[in-house]
PDB file of C-alpha atoms in Angstrom:
ATOM      1  CA  MET A   1      31.244  97.224  66.417  1.00  0.00           C
ATOM      2  CA  LYS A   2      27.882  96.114  65.017  1.00  0.00           C
ATOM      3  CA  ARG A   3      27.551  99.420  63.159  1.00  0.00           C
ATOM      4  CA  PHE A   4      30.889  98.893  61.393  1.00  0.00           C
ATOM      5  CA  PHE A   5      30.831  95.171  60.611  1.00  0.00           C
ATOM      6  CA  GLY A   6      27.120  94.477  60.702  1.00  0.00           C
ATOM      7  CA  VAL A   7      25.386  91.351  61.923  1.00  0.00           C
ATOM      8  CA  SER A   8      25.039  88.171  59.891  1.00  0.00           C
ATOM      9  CA  ASN A   9      21.462  87.189  59.217  1.00  0.00           C
ATOM     10  CA  ASN A  10      21.232  83.591  60.418  1.00  0.00           C
ATOM     11  CA  GLN A  11      17.469  83.554  60.663  1.00  0.00           C
ATOM     12  CA  PRO A  12      15.855  80.912  58.454  1.00  0.00           C
ATOM     13  CA  ALA A  13      13.690  82.034  55.575  1.00  0.00           C
ATOM     14  CA  PRO A  14       9.957  81.929  56.222  1.00  0.00           C
ATOM     15  CA  THR A  15       8.160  78.893  54.948  1.00  0.00           C
ATOM     16  CA  LEU A  16       5.074  78.901  52.770  1.00  0.00           C
ATOM     17  CA  ASP A  17       2.961  77.856  55.731  1.00  0.00           C
ATOM     18  CA  GLU A  18       4.187  80.760  57.813  1.00  0.00           C
ATOM     19  CA  ALA A  19       3.681  83.259  54.985  1.00  0.00           C
ATOM     20  CA  THR A  20       0.193  81.929  54.259  1.00  0.00           C
ATOM     21  CA  LYS A  21      -0.806  82.166  57.929  1.00  0.00           C
ATOM     22  CA  ARG A  22       0.558  85.701  58.127  1.00  0.00           C
ATOM     23  CA  ILE A  23      -1.418  86.856  55.098  1.00  0.00           C
ATOM     24  CA  GLY A  24      -4.496  85.092  56.433  1.00  0.00           C
ATOM     25  CA  GLY A  25      -4.181  87.037  59.684  1.00  0.00           C
ATOM     26  CA  ARG A  26      -3.900  90.356  57.833  1.00  0.00           C
ATOM     27  CA  MET A  27      -6.950  89.487  55.736  1.00  0.00           C
ATOM     28  CA  GLY A  28      -8.871  88.885  58.948  1.00  0.00           C
ATOM     29  CA  GLN A  29      -7.883  92.332  60.205  1.00  0.00           C
ATOM     30  CA  MET A  30      -9.028  93.886  56.932  1.00  0.00           C
ATOM     31  CA  ASP A  31     -12.392  92.161  57.241  1.00  0.00           C
ATOM     32  CA  GLU A  32     -12.846  93.567  60.740  1.00  0.00           C
ATOM     33  CA  LYS A  33     -12.078  97.106  59.520  1.00  0.00           C
ATOM     34  CA  ILE A  34     -14.449  96.740  56.567  1.00  0.00           C
ATOM     35  CA  ASN A  35     -17.227  95.521  58.861  1.00  0.00           C
ATOM     36  CA  GLY A  36     -16.650  98.503  61.156  1.00  0.00           C
ATOM     37  CA  LEU A  37     -16.847 100.918  58.234  1.00  0.00           C
ATOM     38  CA  ASN A  38     -20.068  99.263  57.093  1.00  0.00           C
ATOM     39  CA  GLN A  39     -21.581  99.981  60.505  1.00  0.00           C
ATOM     40  CA  GLU A  40     -20.552 103.662  60.186  1.00  0.00           C
ATOM     41  CA  LEU A  41     -22.082 103.859  56.718  1.00  0.00           C
ATOM     42  CA  LEU A  42     -25.364 102.467  58.030  1.00  0.00           C
ATOM     43  CA  ALA A  43     -25.380 105.060  60.789  1.00  0.00           C
ATOM     44  CA  TYR A  44     -24.689 107.895  58.325  1.00  0.00           C
ATOM     45  CA  ASP A  45     -27.416 106.609  56.032  1.00  0.00           C
ATOM     46  CA  LYS A  46     -29.938 106.814  58.868  1.00  0.00           C
ATOM     47  CA  GLN A  47     -28.772 110.355  59.714  1.00  0.00           C
ATOM     48  CA  ILE A  48     -29.067 111.458  56.093  1.00  0.00           C
ATOM     49  CA  LYS A  49     -32.610 110.115  55.862  1.00  0.00           C
ATOM     50  CA  ALA A  50     -33.534 111.777  59.148  1.00  0.00           C
ATOM     51  CA  THR A  51     -32.036 115.173  58.187  1.00  0.00           C
ATOM     52  CA  ARG A  52     -33.596 117.689  55.854  1.00  0.00           C
ATOM     53  CA  PRO A  53     -31.682 118.704  52.755  1.00  0.00           C
ATOM     54  CA  GLY A  54     -29.272 121.455  53.520  1.00  0.00           C
ATOM     55  CA  PRO A  55     -25.819 122.151  54.946  1.00  0.00           C
ATOM     56  CA  ALA A  56     -26.212 119.669  57.793  1.00  0.00           C
ATOM     57  CA  GLN A  57     -27.217 116.852  55.465  1.00  0.00           C
ATOM     58  CA  ASN A  58     -24.395 117.716  53.076  1.00  0.00           C
ATOM     59  CA  ALA A  59     -21.858 117.539  55.897  1.00  0.00           C
ATOM     60  CA  ILE A  60     -23.113 114.074  56.848  1.00  0.00           C
ATOM     61  CA  LYS A  61     -22.853 113.002  53.226  1.00  0.00           C
ATOM     62  CA  GLN A  62     -19.235 114.173  53.033  1.00  0.00           C
ATOM     63  CA  LYS A  63     -18.365 112.102  56.103  1.00  0.00           C
ATOM     64  CA  ALA A  64     -20.092 109.076  54.600  1.00  0.00           C
ATOM     65  CA  ILE A  65     -18.189 109.525  51.335  1.00  0.00           C
ATOM     66  CA  ARG A  66     -14.839 109.572  53.162  1.00  0.00           C
ATOM     67  CA  VAL A  67     -15.782 106.385  55.043  1.00  0.00           C
ATOM     68  CA  LEU A  68     -16.843 104.772  51.771  1.00  0.00           C
ATOM     69  CA  GLN A  69     -13.515 105.695  50.145  1.00  0.00           C
ATOM     70  CA  GLN A  70     -11.650 104.165  53.077  1.00  0.00           C
ATOM     71  CA  LYS A  71     -13.765 101.027  52.776  1.00  0.00           C
ATOM     72  CA  LYS A  72     -12.973 100.736  49.056  1.00  0.00           C
ATOM     73  CA  MET A  73      -9.245 101.026  49.825  1.00  0.00           C
ATOM     74  CA  TYR A  74      -9.402  98.245  52.401  1.00  0.00           C
ATOM     75  CA  GLU A  75     -11.391  96.061  50.010  1.00  0.00           C
ATOM     76  CA  ARG A  76      -8.760  96.499  47.279  1.00  0.00           C
ATOM     77  CA  GLN A  77      -6.002  95.586  49.722  1.00  0.00           C
ATOM     78  CA  ARG A  78      -7.975  92.584  50.887  1.00  0.00           C
ATOM     79  CA  ASP A  79      -8.501  91.414  47.299  1.00  0.00           C
ATOM     80  CA  GLN A  80      -4.765  91.711  46.632  1.00  0.00           C
ATOM     81  CA  MET A  81      -3.980  89.677  49.739  1.00  0.00           C
ATOM     82  CA  ALA A  82      -6.538  87.044  48.713  1.00  0.00           C
ATOM     83  CA  SER A  83      -4.885  86.765  45.299  1.00  0.00           C
ATOM     84  CA  THR A  84      -1.444  86.478  46.913  1.00  0.00           C
ATOM     85  CA  SER A  85      -2.709  83.856  49.352  1.00  0.00           C
ATOM     86  CA  PHE A  86      -4.204  81.861  46.472  1.00  0.00           C
ATOM     87  CA  ASN A  87      -0.902  81.926  44.588  1.00  0.00           C
ATOM     88  CA  MET A  88       0.951  80.809  47.702  1.00  0.00           C
ATOM     89  CA  GLU A  89      -1.507  77.959  48.226  1.00  0.00           C
ATOM     90  CA  GLN A  90      -0.902  76.828  44.650  1.00  0.00           C
ATOM     91  CA  THR A  91       2.855  77.019  45.178  1.00  0.00           C
ATOM     92  CA  LYS A  92       2.533  75.059  48.414  1.00  0.00           C
ATOM     93  CA  PHE A  93       0.427  72.399  46.715  1.00  0.00           C
ATOM     94  CA  ALA A  94       2.892  72.108  43.824  1.00  0.00           C
ATOM     95  CA  THR A  95       5.829  71.850  46.245  1.00  0.00           C
ATOM     96  CA  GLU A  96       4.139  69.128  48.291  1.00  0.00           C
ATOM     97  CA  SER A  97       3.218  67.264  45.107  1.00  0.00           C
ATOM     98  CA  MET A  98       6.839  67.361  43.968  1.00  0.00           C
ATOM     99  CA  ARG A  99       7.995  66.053  47.336  1.00  0.00           C
ATOM    100  CA  ASP A 100       5.463  63.246  47.168  1.00  0.00           C
ATOM    101  CA  THR A 101       6.607  62.439  43.636  1.00  0.00           C
ATOM    102  CA  ILE A 102      10.245  62.295  44.707  1.00  0.00           C
ATOM    103  CA  THR A 103       9.365  60.040  47.643  1.00  0.00           C
ATOM    104  CA  THR A 104       7.269  57.784  45.414  1.00  0.00           C
ATOM    105  CA  VAL A 105       9.970  57.477  42.752  1.00  0.00           C
ATOM    106  CA  SER A 106      12.604  56.741  45.391  1.00  0.00           C
ATOM    107  CA  ALA A 107      10.421  54.051  46.959  1.00  0.00           C
ATOM    108  CA  MET A 108       9.725  52.501  43.551  1.00  0.00           C
ATOM    109  CA  LYS A 109      13.432  52.427  42.728  1.00  0.00           C
ATOM    110  CA  GLN A 110      14.170  50.677  46.010  1.00  0.00           C
ATOM    111  CA  GLY A 111      11.327  48.257  45.371  1.00  0.00           C
ATOM    112  CA  ALA A 112      12.646  47.446  41.888  1.00  0.00           C
ATOM    113  CA  LYS A 113      16.103  46.870  43.350  1.00  0.00           C
ATOM    114  CA  ASP A 114      14.702  44.499  45.973  1.00  0.00           C
ATOM    115  CA  MET A 115      12.706  42.622  43.340  1.00  0.00           C
ATOM    116  CA  LYS A 116      15.788  42.112  41.195  1.00  0.00           C
ATOM    117  CA  THR A 117      17.672  40.752  44.201  1.00  0.00           C
ATOM    118  CA  GLN A 118      14.855  38.369  45.109  1.00  0.00           C
ATOM    119  CA  LEU A 119      14.273  37.203  41.543  1.00  0.00           C
ATOM    120  CA  LYS A 120      17.838  35.957  41.398  1.00  0.00           C
ATOM    121  CA  HIS A 121      16.757  33.155  43.743  1.00  0.00           C
ATOM    122  CA  ILE A 122      13.720  32.198  41.654  1.00  0.00           C
ATOM    123  CA  LYS A 123      13.700  30.576  38.214  1.00  0.00           C
ATOM    124  CA  ILE A 124      10.617  30.284  36.088  1.00  0.00           C
ATOM    125  CA  GLU A 125      11.652  26.764  35.107  1.00  0.00           C
ATOM    126  CA  ASP A 126      11.616  25.710  38.754  1.00  0.00           C
ATOM    127  CA  VAL A 127       8.169  27.212  39.211  1.00  0.00           C
ATOM    128  CA  ASP A 128       6.844  25.401  36.125  1.00  0.00           C
ATOM    129  CA  ASP A 129       8.334  22.104  37.287  1.00  0.00           C
ATOM    130  CA  MET A 130       6.799  22.540  40.720  1.00  0.00           C
ATOM    131  CA  GLN A 131       3.393  23.307  39.197  1.00  0.00           C
ATOM    132  CA  ASP A 132       3.586  20.223  36.964  1.00  0.00           C
ATOM    133  CA  GLU A 133       4.590  18.059  39.900  1.00  0.00           C
ATOM    134  CA  MET A 134       1.743  19.392  42.016  1.00  0.00           C
ATOM    135  CA  GLN A 135      -0.722  18.720  39.201  1.00  0.00           C
ATOM    136  CA  ASP A 136       0.545  15.159  38.823  1.00  0.00           C
ATOM    137  CA  LEU A 137       0.200  14.562  42.548  1.00  0.00           C
ATOM    138  CA  LEU A 138      -3.336  15.932  42.553  1.00  0.00           C
ATOM    139  CA  ASP A 139      -4.305  13.774  39.573  1.00  0.00           C
ATOM    140  CA  TYR A 140      -2.824  10.697  41.230  1.00  0.00           C
ATOM    141  CA  ASN A 141      -4.664  11.466  44.458  1.00  0.00           C
ATOM    142  CA  ASN A 142      -7.926  11.820  42.520  1.00  0.00           C
ATOM    143  CA  GLU A 143      -7.369   8.408  40.950  1.00  0.00           C
ATOM    144  CA  ILE A 144      -6.805   6.891  44.386  1.00  0.00           C
ATOM    145  CA  GLN A 145      -9.972   8.479  45.755  1.00  0.00           C
ATOM    146  CA  GLU A 146     -12.002   7.288  42.767  1.00  0.00           C
ATOM    147  CA  SER A 147     -10.646   3.767  43.223  1.00  0.00           C
ATOM    148  CA  LEU A 148     -11.489   3.757  46.933  1.00  0.00           C
ATOM    149  CA  GLY A 149     -14.975   5.081  46.264  1.00  0.00           C
ATOM    150  CA  ARG A 150     -15.779   2.517  43.574  1.00  0.00           C
ATOM    151  CA  ALA A 151     -18.834   0.374  44.425  1.00  0.00           C
ATOM    152  CA  TYR A 152     -18.647  -3.427  44.270  1.00  0.00           C
ATOM    153  CA  GLN A 153     -21.057  -4.561  41.570  1.00  0.00           C
ATOM    154  CA  THR A 154     -22.457  -7.985  40.550  1.00  0.00           C
ATOM    155  CA  PRO A 155     -21.161  -9.573  37.352  1.00  0.00           C
ATOM    156  CA  ASP A 156     -22.441  -8.112  34.136  1.00  0.00           C
ATOM    157  CA  THR A 157     -24.030 -11.496  33.196  1.00  0.00           C
ATOM    158  CA  LEU A 158     -26.624 -11.134  35.971  1.00  0.00           C
ATOM    159  CA  ASP A 159     -29.468  -9.128  34.586  1.00  0.00           C
ATOM    160  CA  GLU A 160     -31.894  -7.529  36.986  1.00  0.00           C
ATOM    161  CA  SER A 161     -34.906  -8.809  35.048  1.00  0.00           C
ATOM    162  CA  GLU A 162     -33.547 -12.363  35.179  1.00  0.00           C
ATOM    163  CA  LEU A 163     -32.999 -12.100  38.921  1.00  0.00           C
ATOM    164  CA  GLU A 164     -36.545 -10.844  39.410  1.00  0.00           C
ATOM    165  CA  ALA A 165     -37.985 -13.732  37.328  1.00  0.00           C
ATOM    166  CA  GLU A 166     -35.925 -16.252  39.303  1.00  0.00           C
ATOM    167  CA  LEU A 167     -37.159 -14.748  42.547  1.00  0.00           C
ATOM    168  CA  MET A 168     -40.797 -15.099  41.438  1.00  0.00           C
ATOM    169  CA  SER A 169     -40.346 -18.710  40.349  1.00  0.00           C
ATOM    170  CA  MET A 170     -38.544 -19.483  43.592  1.00  0.00           C
ATOM    171  CA  GLY A 171     -41.506 -18.202  45.532  1.00  0.00           C
ATOM    172  CA  GLU A 172     -43.897 -20.384  43.544  1.00  0.00           C
ATOM    173  CA  GLU A 173     -41.716 -23.456  44.166  1.00  0.00           C
ATOM    174  CA  LEU A 174     -41.633 -22.757  47.884  1.00  0.00           C
ATOM    175  CA  GLU A 175     -45.434 -22.419  48.009  1.00  0.00           C
ATOM    176  CA  LEU A 176     -45.827 -25.680  46.039  1.00  0.00           C
ATOM    177  CA  GLU A 177     -43.499 -27.546  48.382  1.00  0.00           C
ATOM    178  CA  ALA A 178     -45.339 -26.234  51.404  1.00  0.00           C
ATOM    179  CA  SER A 179     -48.722 -27.496  50.077  1.00  0.00           C
ATOM    180  CA  MET A 180     -47.451 -30.917  48.798  1.00  0.00           C
ATOM    181  CA  PRO A 181     -47.700 -34.039  51.087  1.00  0.00           C
ATOM    182  CA  SER A 182     -44.416 -35.314  52.378  1.00  0.00           C
ATOM    183  CA  TYR A 183     -44.742 -38.740  50.728  1.00  0.00           C
ATOM    184  CA  LEU A 184     -45.024 -37.117  47.272  1.00  0.00           C
ATOM    185  CA  MET A 185     -41.895 -35.018  47.695  1.00  0.00           C
ATOM    186  CA  THR A 186     -38.740 -36.150  45.923  1.00  0.00           C
ATOM    187  CA  PRO A 187     -36.444 -37.952  48.350  1.00  0.00           C
ATOM    188  CA  SER A 188     -33.392 -36.041  49.261  1.00  0.00           C
ATOM    189  CA  VAL A 189     -29.887 -37.285  48.667  1.00  0.00           C
ATOM    190  CA  PRO A 190     -28.693 -39.417  51.608  1.00  0.00           C
ATOM    191  CA  THR A 191     -26.190 -37.695  53.748  1.00  0.00           C
ATOM    192  CA  THR A 192     -25.388 -40.547  56.146  1.00  0.00           C
ATOM    193  CA  ASP A 193     -22.693 -43.157  55.803  1.00  0.00           C
ATOM    194  CA  PRO A 194     -24.134 -46.467  54.453  1.00  0.00           C
ATOM    195  CA  HIS A 195     -21.903 -48.448  56.843  1.00  0.00           C
ATOM    196  CA  GLN A 196     -23.519 -46.777  59.827  1.00  0.00           C
ATOM    197  CA  SER A 197     -26.363 -48.521  61.678  1.00  0.00           C
ATOM    198  CA  SER A 198     -29.866 -47.857  60.418  1.00  0.00           C
ATOM    199  CA  VAL A 199     -33.260 -48.002  62.083  1.00  0.00           C
ATOM    200  CA  ASP A 200     -36.378 -49.896  61.159  1.00  0.00           C
ATOM    201  CA  GLU A 201     -39.824 -48.522  60.541  1.00  0.00           C
ATOM    202  CA  TYR A 202     -40.400 -48.374  64.261  1.00  0.00           C
ATOM    203  CA  GLY A 203     -37.200 -46.451  64.900  1.00  0.00           C
ATOM    204  CA  LEU A 204     -35.339 -49.462  66.353  1.00  0.00           C
ATOM    205  CA  PRO A 205     -31.694 -50.016  65.390  1.00  0.00           C
ATOM    206  CA  ILE A 206     -31.050 -52.789  62.869  1.00  0.00           C
ATOM    207  CA  GLY A 207     -27.813 -54.681  62.936  1.00  0.00           C
ATOM    208  CA  GLN A 208     -25.599 -55.169  59.923  1.00  0.00           C
ATOM    209  CA  GLU A 209     -26.642 -58.778  59.429  1.00  0.00           C
ATOM    210  CA  ALA A 210     -30.306 -57.953  59.763  1.00  0.00           C
ATOM    211  CA  SER A 211     -29.894 -55.231  57.255  1.00  0.00           C
ATOM    212  CA  GLN A 212     -28.368 -57.725  54.809  1.00  0.00           C
ATOM    213  CA  GLN A 213     -31.250 -60.174  55.348  1.00  0.00           C
ATOM    214  CA  VAL A 214     -33.790 -57.483  54.688  1.00  0.00           C
ATOM    215  CA  VAL A 215     -32.076 -56.652  51.449  1.00  0.00           C
TER     216      VAL A 215
END
């Protein structure tokens, strides 16, 4: 039945990675063959140098020429595979770049959509008002801090030079009072009640009538 109706090919097409790996494997095989032929050519070269000119040397040369022709064929095939592999690598890079571009554009579109949805809940006027309010609050707080940190100063009428002069004169007065006899000092203002009892020169209390007689 398969010969009459055939078989559907459901196998997936090879990817660029698979094709590149396959060509890379074949290039490795070509390199091994070329290296083997190089070893044969070295051996023939030694035989030619060790053999005298004549039929034997000519036969060795013919074998070496055939090996060299085979080597050239493998090298051409390897160069073709290298060119194909390079083209496939470029195609792979371009394909991956296109996929990355599509993913990036899709993500940017979704991001723009989300931004539009979020911006519906934000108004620039509200942001400006909030910034102005915050600035006012900060300015007011700075005024409060400056007021709290203000130092208490003496009145402007008190000059420092005047205070220093007064301090010097006060010191001189105190020294003068300390050196002056007590009987020469100006009597102080009485602080006692005149109706209270007084004492005589001996410290004895004087009655009210006696005080009047003395006067």
